[in-house]
mmCIF file of C-alpha atoms in Angstrom:
data_model
loop_
_atom_site.group_PDB
_atom_site.id
_atom_site.type_symbol
_atom_site.label_atom_id
_atom_site.label_comp_id
_atom_site.label_asym_id
_atom_site.label_seq_id
_atom_site.Cartn_x
_atom_site.Cartn_y
_atom_site.Cartn_z
ATOM 1 C CA ALA A 626 -29.296 2.908 -5.021
ATOM 2 C CA GLY A 627 -28.542 -0.287 -3.158
ATOM 3 C CA PRO A 628 -27.472 -0.802 0.462
ATOM 4 C CA PRO A 629 -25.105 1.679 2.108
ATOM 5 C CA TRP A 630 -21.375 0.961 1.955
ATOM 6 C CA HIS A 631 -21.207 0.044 5.638
ATOM 7 C CA ALA A 632 -23.967 -2.605 5.487
ATOM 8 C CA ALA A 633 -21.451 -5.434 5.128
ATOM 9 C CA TRP A 634 -19.789 -4.397 8.384
ATOM 10 C CA GLY A 635 -23.031 -4.662 10.403
ATOM 11 C CA VAL A 636 -22.561 -1.253 12.021
ATOM 12 C CA GLN A 637 -23.395 2.354 11.347
ATOM 13 C CA PRO A 638 -20.488 4.552 10.216
ATOM 14 C CA LEU A 639 -20.240 6.329 13.542
ATOM 15 C CA PHE A 640 -16.549 6.938 13.068
ATOM 16 C CA PHE A 641 -17.374 9.974 10.957
ATOM 17 C CA GLN A 642 -19.197 11.579 13.879
ATOM 18 C CA LEU A 643 -16.751 10.694 16.649
ATOM 19 C CA GLU A 644 -15.287 13.590 18.556
ATOM 20 C CA PRO A 645 -11.471 13.659 18.746
ATOM 21 C CA ASP A 646 -11.558 13.242 22.536
ATOM 22 C CA ASN A 647 -13.243 9.858 22.083
ATOM 23 C CA MET A 648 -10.673 8.645 19.568
ATOM 24 C CA MET A 649 -7.683 7.313 21.454
ATOM 25 C CA ASN A 650 -5.165 6.784 18.715
ATOM 26 C CA VAL A 651 -1.622 7.408 17.549
ATOM 27 C CA GLN A 652 -1.410 11.006 16.335
ATOM 28 C CA VAL A 653 0.704 11.466 13.216
ATOM 29 C CA ALA A 654 1.914 15.016 12.707
ATOM 30 C CA PRO A 655 3.063 16.164 9.255
ATOM 31 C CA ALA A 656 6.554 16.838 10.596
ATOM 32 C CA GLU A 657 6.716 13.284 11.960
ATOM 33 C CA LEU A 658 5.716 11.761 8.628
ATOM 34 C CA THR A 659 8.421 13.847 6.987
ATOM 35 C CA LEU A 660 10.890 12.562 9.570
ATOM 36 C CA LEU A 661 9.941 8.983 8.680
ATOM 37 C CA ALA A 662 10.533 9.833 5.013
ATOM 38 C CA SER A 663 14.159 10.452 5.987
ATOM 39 C CA GLY A 664 15.434 12.976 3.482
ATOM 40 C CA TYR A 665 12.569 12.721 1.005
ATOM 41 C CA LYS A 666 9.721 15.220 0.711
ATOM 42 C CA PRO A 667 6.331 13.474 0.967
ATOM 43 C CA ARG A 668 3.582 14.734 -1.300
ATOM 44 C CA PRO A 669 1.424 17.250 0.628
ATOM 45 C CA GLU A 670 -1.823 15.542 -0.349
ATOM 46 C CA VAL A 671 -0.508 12.219 0.973
ATOM 47 C CA VAL A 672 0.504 13.878 4.246
ATOM 48 C CA GLU A 673 -2.961 15.388 4.531
ATOM 49 C CA ALA A 674 -4.643 12.044 3.894
ATOM 50 C CA ILE A 675 -2.615 10.141 6.491
ATOM 51 C CA CYS A 676 -2.407 12.857 9.140
ATOM 52 C CA SER A 677 -5.916 14.231 8.852
ATOM 53 C CA LYS A 678 -8.472 13.037 6.318
ATOM 54 C CA ALA A 679 -8.076 9.289 6.937
ATOM 55 C CA GLU A 680 -7.353 9.460 10.668
ATOM 56 C CA SER A 681 -10.850 8.415 11.755
ATOM 57 C CA TYR A 682 -10.976 5.812 8.971
ATOM 58 C CA MET A 683 -7.818 4.146 10.277
ATOM 59 C CA TRP A 684 -9.208 4.337 13.795
ATOM 60 C CA PHE A 685 -12.438 2.608 12.738
ATOM 61 C CA HIS A 686 -10.421 -0.202 11.175
ATOM 62 C CA GLU A 687 -8.161 -0.515 14.239
ATOM 63 C CA ILE A 688 -4.911 0.505 12.578
ATOM 64 C CA ASN A 689 -3.874 3.596 14.517
ATOM 65 C CA ARG A 690 -5.285 2.508 17.873
ATOM 66 C CA PHE A 691 -2.134 0.503 18.578
ATOM 67 C CA PRO A 692 1.314 2.121 18.381
ATOM 68 C CA LEU A 693 3.302 -0.930 17.232
ATOM 69 C CA ARG A 694 0.685 -1.763 14.607
ATOM 70 C CA MET A 695 0.731 1.803 13.317
ATOM 71 C CA CYS A 696 4.536 1.778 13.157
ATOM 72 C CA HIS A 697 4.508 -1.326 10.962
ATOM 73 C CA PHE A 698 1.703 0.040 8.793
ATOM 74 C CA LEU A 699 3.447 3.355 8.101
ATOM 75 C CA ALA A 700 6.866 1.754 7.605
ATOM 76 C CA GLN A 701 5.507 -0.565 4.926
ATOM 77 C CA LEU A 702 3.605 2.228 3.194
ATOM 78 C CA ALA A 703 6.692 4.427 3.268
ATOM 79 C CA HIS A 704 8.732 1.752 1.513
ATOM 80 C CA GLU A 705 6.074 0.918 -1.062
ATOM 81 C CA SER A 706 5.413 4.559 -1.961
ATOM 82 C CA GLY A 707 8.991 5.791 -2.126
ATOM 83 C CA ARG A 708 8.729 7.618 1.204
ATOM 84 C CA PHE A 709 5.238 8.913 0.331
ATOM 85 C CA THR A 710 6.511 10.578 -2.854
ATOM 86 C CA THR A 711 4.794 8.462 -5.510
ATOM 87 C CA LEU A 712 1.456 6.728 -5.920
ATOM 88 C CA ARG A 713 2.239 5.089 -9.262
ATOM 89 C CA GLU A 714 4.923 2.490 -9.872
ATOM 90 C CA SER A 715 7.779 3.536 -12.096
ATOM 91 C CA LEU A 716 9.274 0.713 -14.103
ATOM 92 C CA SER A 717 11.820 2.929 -15.813
ATOM 93 C CA TYR A 718 14.962 1.322 -14.440
ATOM 94 C CA SER A 719 18.254 2.748 -15.640
ATOM 95 C CA THR A 720 20.390 -0.352 -15.065
ATOM 96 C CA ALA A 721 19.949 -4.008 -15.925
ATOM 97 C CA THR A 722 21.429 -4.961 -12.570
ATOM 98 C CA ARG A 723 18.603 -3.264 -10.677
ATOM 99 C CA ILE A 724 15.970 -4.969 -12.827
ATOM 100 C CA VAL A 725 17.491 -8.355 -11.961
ATOM 101 C CA GLU A 726 17.591 -7.434 -8.264
ATOM 102 C CA VAL A 727 13.849 -6.802 -8.304
ATOM 103 C CA PHE A 728 12.546 -9.180 -10.992
ATOM 104 C CA GLY A 729 15.285 -11.784 -11.228
ATOM 105 C CA PRO A 730 15.667 -15.140 -9.428
ATOM 106 C CA ASN A 731 13.503 -14.098 -6.473
ATOM 107 C CA HIS A 732 10.565 -13.134 -8.696
ATOM 108 C CA SER A 733 8.315 -15.377 -10.786
ATOM 109 C CA ALA A 734 9.443 -13.493 -13.912
ATOM 110 C CA ASN A 735 13.063 -14.576 -13.320
ATOM 111 C CA VAL A 736 14.420 -11.921 -15.686
ATOM 112 C CA THR A 737 17.990 -12.653 -16.750
ATOM 113 C CA LEU A 738 20.729 -10.066 -17.009
ATOM 114 C CA ASP A 739 20.793 -10.414 -20.797
ATOM 115 C CA GLU A 740 17.033 -9.812 -20.965
ATOM 116 C CA ALA A 741 17.273 -6.884 -18.589
ATOM 117 C CA GLU A 742 19.715 -5.116 -20.860
ATOM 118 C CA GLY A 743 16.912 -4.695 -23.393
ATOM 119 C CA LEU A 744 14.341 -3.611 -20.824
ATOM 120 C CA THR A 745 16.092 -0.652 -19.226
ATOM 121 C CA GLY A 746 14.216 2.608 -19.647
ATOM 122 C CA ASN A 747 11.217 0.867 -21.239
ATOM 123 C CA GLN A 748 8.351 0.747 -18.750
ATOM 124 C CA GLN A 749 5.800 -0.844 -21.076
ATOM 125 C CA ALA A 750 8.117 -3.655 -22.145
ATOM 126 C CA LEU A 751 9.231 -4.408 -18.597
ATOM 127 C CA ALA A 752 5.667 -4.377 -17.294
ATOM 128 C CA GLU A 753 4.611 -6.796 -20.032
ATOM 129 C CA ARG A 754 7.527 -9.088 -19.186
ATOM 130 C CA VAL A 755 7.013 -9.201 -15.419
ATOM 131 C CA TYR A 756 3.273 -8.568 -14.925
ATOM 132 C CA GLY A 757 1.784 -9.340 -18.325
ATOM 133 C CA LEU A 758 1.827 -12.053 -20.944
ATOM 134 C CA GLY A 759 5.614 -12.326 -20.746
ATOM 135 C CA ASN A 760 5.167 -13.947 -17.329
ATOM 136 C CA PRO A 761 2.372 -16.542 -17.691
ATOM 137 C CA LYS A 762 2.275 -17.359 -13.981
ATOM 138 C CA LYS A 763 1.773 -13.762 -12.930
ATOM 139 C CA ALA A 764 -0.549 -13.036 -15.848
ATOM 140 C CA ALA A 765 -2.826 -15.873 -14.730
ATOM 141 C CA GLU A 766 -2.759 -14.644 -11.126
ATOM 142 C CA PHE A 767 -3.605 -11.096 -12.215
ATOM 143 C CA LYS A 768 -6.131 -12.170 -14.905
ATOM 144 C CA HIS A 769 -4.151 -10.396 -17.612
ATOM 145 C CA VAL A 770 -5.194 -11.745 -20.993
ATOM 146 C CA VAL A 771 -4.485 -8.830 -23.334
ATOM 147 C CA ALA A 772 -1.123 -7.282 -24.151
ATOM 148 C CA GLY A 773 -0.657 -4.030 -22.294
ATOM 149 C CA GLU A 774 -2.557 -4.994 -19.158
ATOM 150 C CA GLY A 775 0.657 -5.534 -17.236
ATOM 151 C CA PHE A 776 1.472 -1.854 -17.685
ATOM 152 C CA LYS A 777 -2.104 -0.607 -17.280
ATOM 153 C CA TYR A 778 -2.467 -2.352 -13.921
ATOM 154 C CA ARG A 779 1.022 -1.732 -12.562
ATOM 155 C CA GLY A 780 1.450 -0.760 -8.946
ATOM 156 C CA ARG A 781 -0.561 2.168 -7.628
ATOM 157 C CA GLY A 782 -1.398 3.710 -4.292
ATOM 158 C CA LEU A 783 0.381 3.570 -0.978
ATOM 159 C CA ILE A 784 0.478 -0.229 -0.957
ATOM 160 C CA GLN A 785 1.236 -0.481 -4.700
ATOM 161 C CA LEU A 786 -1.877 -2.393 -5.702
ATOM 162 C CA THR A 787 -0.892 -4.445 -8.752
ATOM 163 C CA GLY A 788 -2.790 -6.588 -11.267
ATOM 164 C CA LYS A 789 -6.269 -6.360 -12.797
ATOM 165 C CA ALA A 790 -7.648 -9.031 -10.475
ATOM 166 C CA ASN A 791 -6.644 -6.958 -7.464
ATOM 167 C CA TYR A 792 -7.993 -3.725 -8.927
ATOM 168 C CA GLU A 793 -11.296 -5.509 -9.485
ATOM 169 C CA ARG A 794 -11.422 -7.083 -6.020
ATOM 170 C CA PHE A 795 -10.520 -4.001 -4.033
ATOM 171 C CA GLY A 796 -12.712 -1.796 -6.202
ATOM 172 C CA LYS A 797 -15.652 -3.920 -5.017
ATOM 173 C CA HIS A 798 -14.690 -3.524 -1.358
ATOM 174 C CA PRO A 799 -17.708 -2.156 0.595
ATOM 175 C CA ASP A 800 -15.738 0.917 1.662
ATOM 176 C CA ILE A 801 -14.513 1.739 -1.840
ATOM 177 C CA LYS A 802 -17.078 0.732 -4.485
ATOM 178 C CA LEU A 803 -15.233 2.120 -7.481
ATOM 179 C CA ASP A 804 -14.621 0.728 -10.952
ATOM 180 C CA LEU A 805 -10.862 0.522 -10.613
ATOM 181 C CA VAL A 806 -10.645 -1.748 -13.639
ATOM 182 C CA SER A 807 -11.957 0.941 -15.990
ATOM 183 C CA LYS A 808 -10.255 3.749 -14.103
ATOM 184 C CA PRO A 809 -7.144 2.337 -12.399
ATOM 185 C CA GLU A 810 -5.815 5.866 -11.885
ATOM 186 C CA LEU A 811 -8.390 6.335 -9.098
ATOM 187 C CA ALA A 812 -6.120 4.214 -6.918
ATOM 188 C CA GLU A 813 -3.702 7.159 -6.973
ATOM 189 C CA ASP A 814 -6.101 9.385 -5.031
ATOM 190 C CA PRO A 815 -4.466 9.736 -1.572
ATOM 191 C CA PHE A 816 -7.588 9.007 0.490
ATOM 192 C CA ILE A 817 -8.601 6.089 -1.730
ATOM 193 C CA ALA A 818 -5.002 4.890 -1.505
ATOM 194 C CA VAL A 819 -5.334 4.769 2.292
ATOM 195 C CA GLN A 820 -8.637 2.875 1.979
ATOM 196 C CA ILE A 821 -7.026 0.328 -0.330
ATOM 197 C CA ALA A 822 -4.004 -0.025 1.950
ATOM 198 C CA VAL A 823 -6.234 -0.647 4.968
ATOM 199 C CA ALA A 824 -8.373 -3.168 3.065
ATOM 200 C CA PHE A 825 -5.237 -4.930 1.820
ATOM 201 C CA TRP A 826 -3.777 -4.934 5.351
ATOM 202 C CA LYS A 827 -6.914 -6.469 6.853
ATOM 203 C CA GLU A 828 -7.410 -9.014 4.058
ATOM 204 C CA ARG A 829 -3.951 -10.426 4.696
ATOM 205 C CA ASP A 830 -4.337 -10.290 8.491
ATOM 206 C CA LEU A 831 -1.253 -8.127 8.830
ATOM 207 C CA SER A 832 -2.257 -6.608 12.166
ATOM 208 C CA ALA A 833 -1.604 -9.937 13.888
ATOM 209 C CA LEU A 834 1.910 -9.998 12.435
ATOM 210 C CA ALA A 835 2.448 -6.348 13.328
ATOM 211 C CA ASP A 836 1.408 -6.997 16.917
ATOM 212 C CA ALA A 837 3.981 -9.806 16.970
ATOM 213 C CA ASP A 838 6.575 -7.378 15.547
ATOM 214 C CA ASP A 839 7.118 -9.683 12.543
ATOM 215 C CA VAL A 840 8.360 -7.335 9.832
ATOM 216 C CA LYS A 841 9.626 -10.196 7.660
ATOM 217 C CA GLY A 842 6.253 -11.953 7.730
ATOM 218 C CA ILE A 843 4.446 -8.745 6.805
ATOM 219 C CA THR A 844 6.862 -8.088 3.963
ATOM 220 C CA LYS A 845 6.290 -11.567 2.523
ATOM 221 C CA ARG A 846 2.518 -11.094 2.536
ATOM 222 C CA ILE A 847 2.772 -7.697 0.862
ATOM 223 C CA ASN A 848 5.606 -8.343 -1.561
ATOM 224 C CA GLY A 849 5.422 -12.103 -2.055
ATOM 225 C CA GLY A 850 9.059 -12.283 -0.959
ATOM 226 C CA THR A 851 11.530 -10.236 1.023
ATOM 227 C CA GLU A 852 12.472 -7.550 -1.519
ATOM 228 C CA GLY A 853 13.489 -4.380 0.299
ATOM 229 C CA LEU A 854 13.463 -6.022 3.727
ATOM 230 C CA ALA A 855 16.516 -4.113 4.960
ATOM 231 C CA ASP A 856 14.913 -0.797 4.033
ATOM 232 C CA ARG A 857 11.604 -1.803 5.607
ATOM 233 C CA LYS A 858 13.433 -2.665 8.836
ATOM 234 C CA LYS A 859 15.187 0.693 8.777
ATOM 235 C CA LEU A 860 11.897 2.510 8.308
ATOM 236 C CA LEU A 861 10.302 0.479 11.078
ATOM 237 C CA ALA A 862 13.093 1.411 13.476
ATOM 238 C CA THR A 863 12.550 5.079 12.656
ATOM 239 C CA ALA A 864 8.784 4.722 13.080
ATOM 240 C CA LYS A 865 9.269 3.134 16.493
ATOM 241 C CA ASP A 866 11.531 5.992 17.560
ATOM 242 C CA ILE A 867 8.779 8.434 16.588
ATOM 243 C CA TRP A 868 5.547 6.762 17.685
ATOM 244 C CA LEU A 869 6.062 3.661 19.799
ATOM 245 C CA ASN A 870 6.220 5.491 23.111
ATOM 246 C CA LYS A 871 4.367 8.628 22.098
ATOM 247 C CA PRO A 872 1.378 9.387 24.358
ATOM 248 C CA MET A 873 -1.922 8.605 22.628
ATOM 249 C CA ARG A 874 -4.726 11.115 22.432
#
């Protein structure tokens, strides 16, 4: 059966047995997560994962032990997941202008307005152009070699994991151990989505930036640029209002 999942960490998975009184952490109530979503209705299963099922997991990985860190973490996840409403990227843009805003000059695809006109409402074609063989730089980064892989491995989960190479790498993570390449839809499971988000966060050393209150630096490491920075800042401000000075339990 092989070694247990926690062997690589050098510790026993005691976090599953910890009593709540021994877990000093930022408590996230469902109503608070809804408040952060600001007008949107988060999916109930996502609320349950963040507020309950994954609470001890985030504690073990030192995410929710620190209020400012937790504020940054939740603000970024809120932006990436459409205020906790979606766990699969939609590439069905209705206007060419929006496509250029996201995948134009600030993206390696550098989609032009003329190109975008023919990509509106066509998720497969847009995915192929920006993540697949239509964008050789990104295709090489993601290890996409067959037409259709750009769409198959589009963004999923709370952190919008994108690209076959990333699905493969995070699927092999000692906490996850799933064949995300064969079954990319598993990344849409809310608890697995939290696991992936935490692994992604730690791999890119985002806690250090969060502790320094560097929302722009975090955004660059998640997004590769500053797309959506204004919205991420707005979400962070809301998160701080909710949790920054909230007593820990």
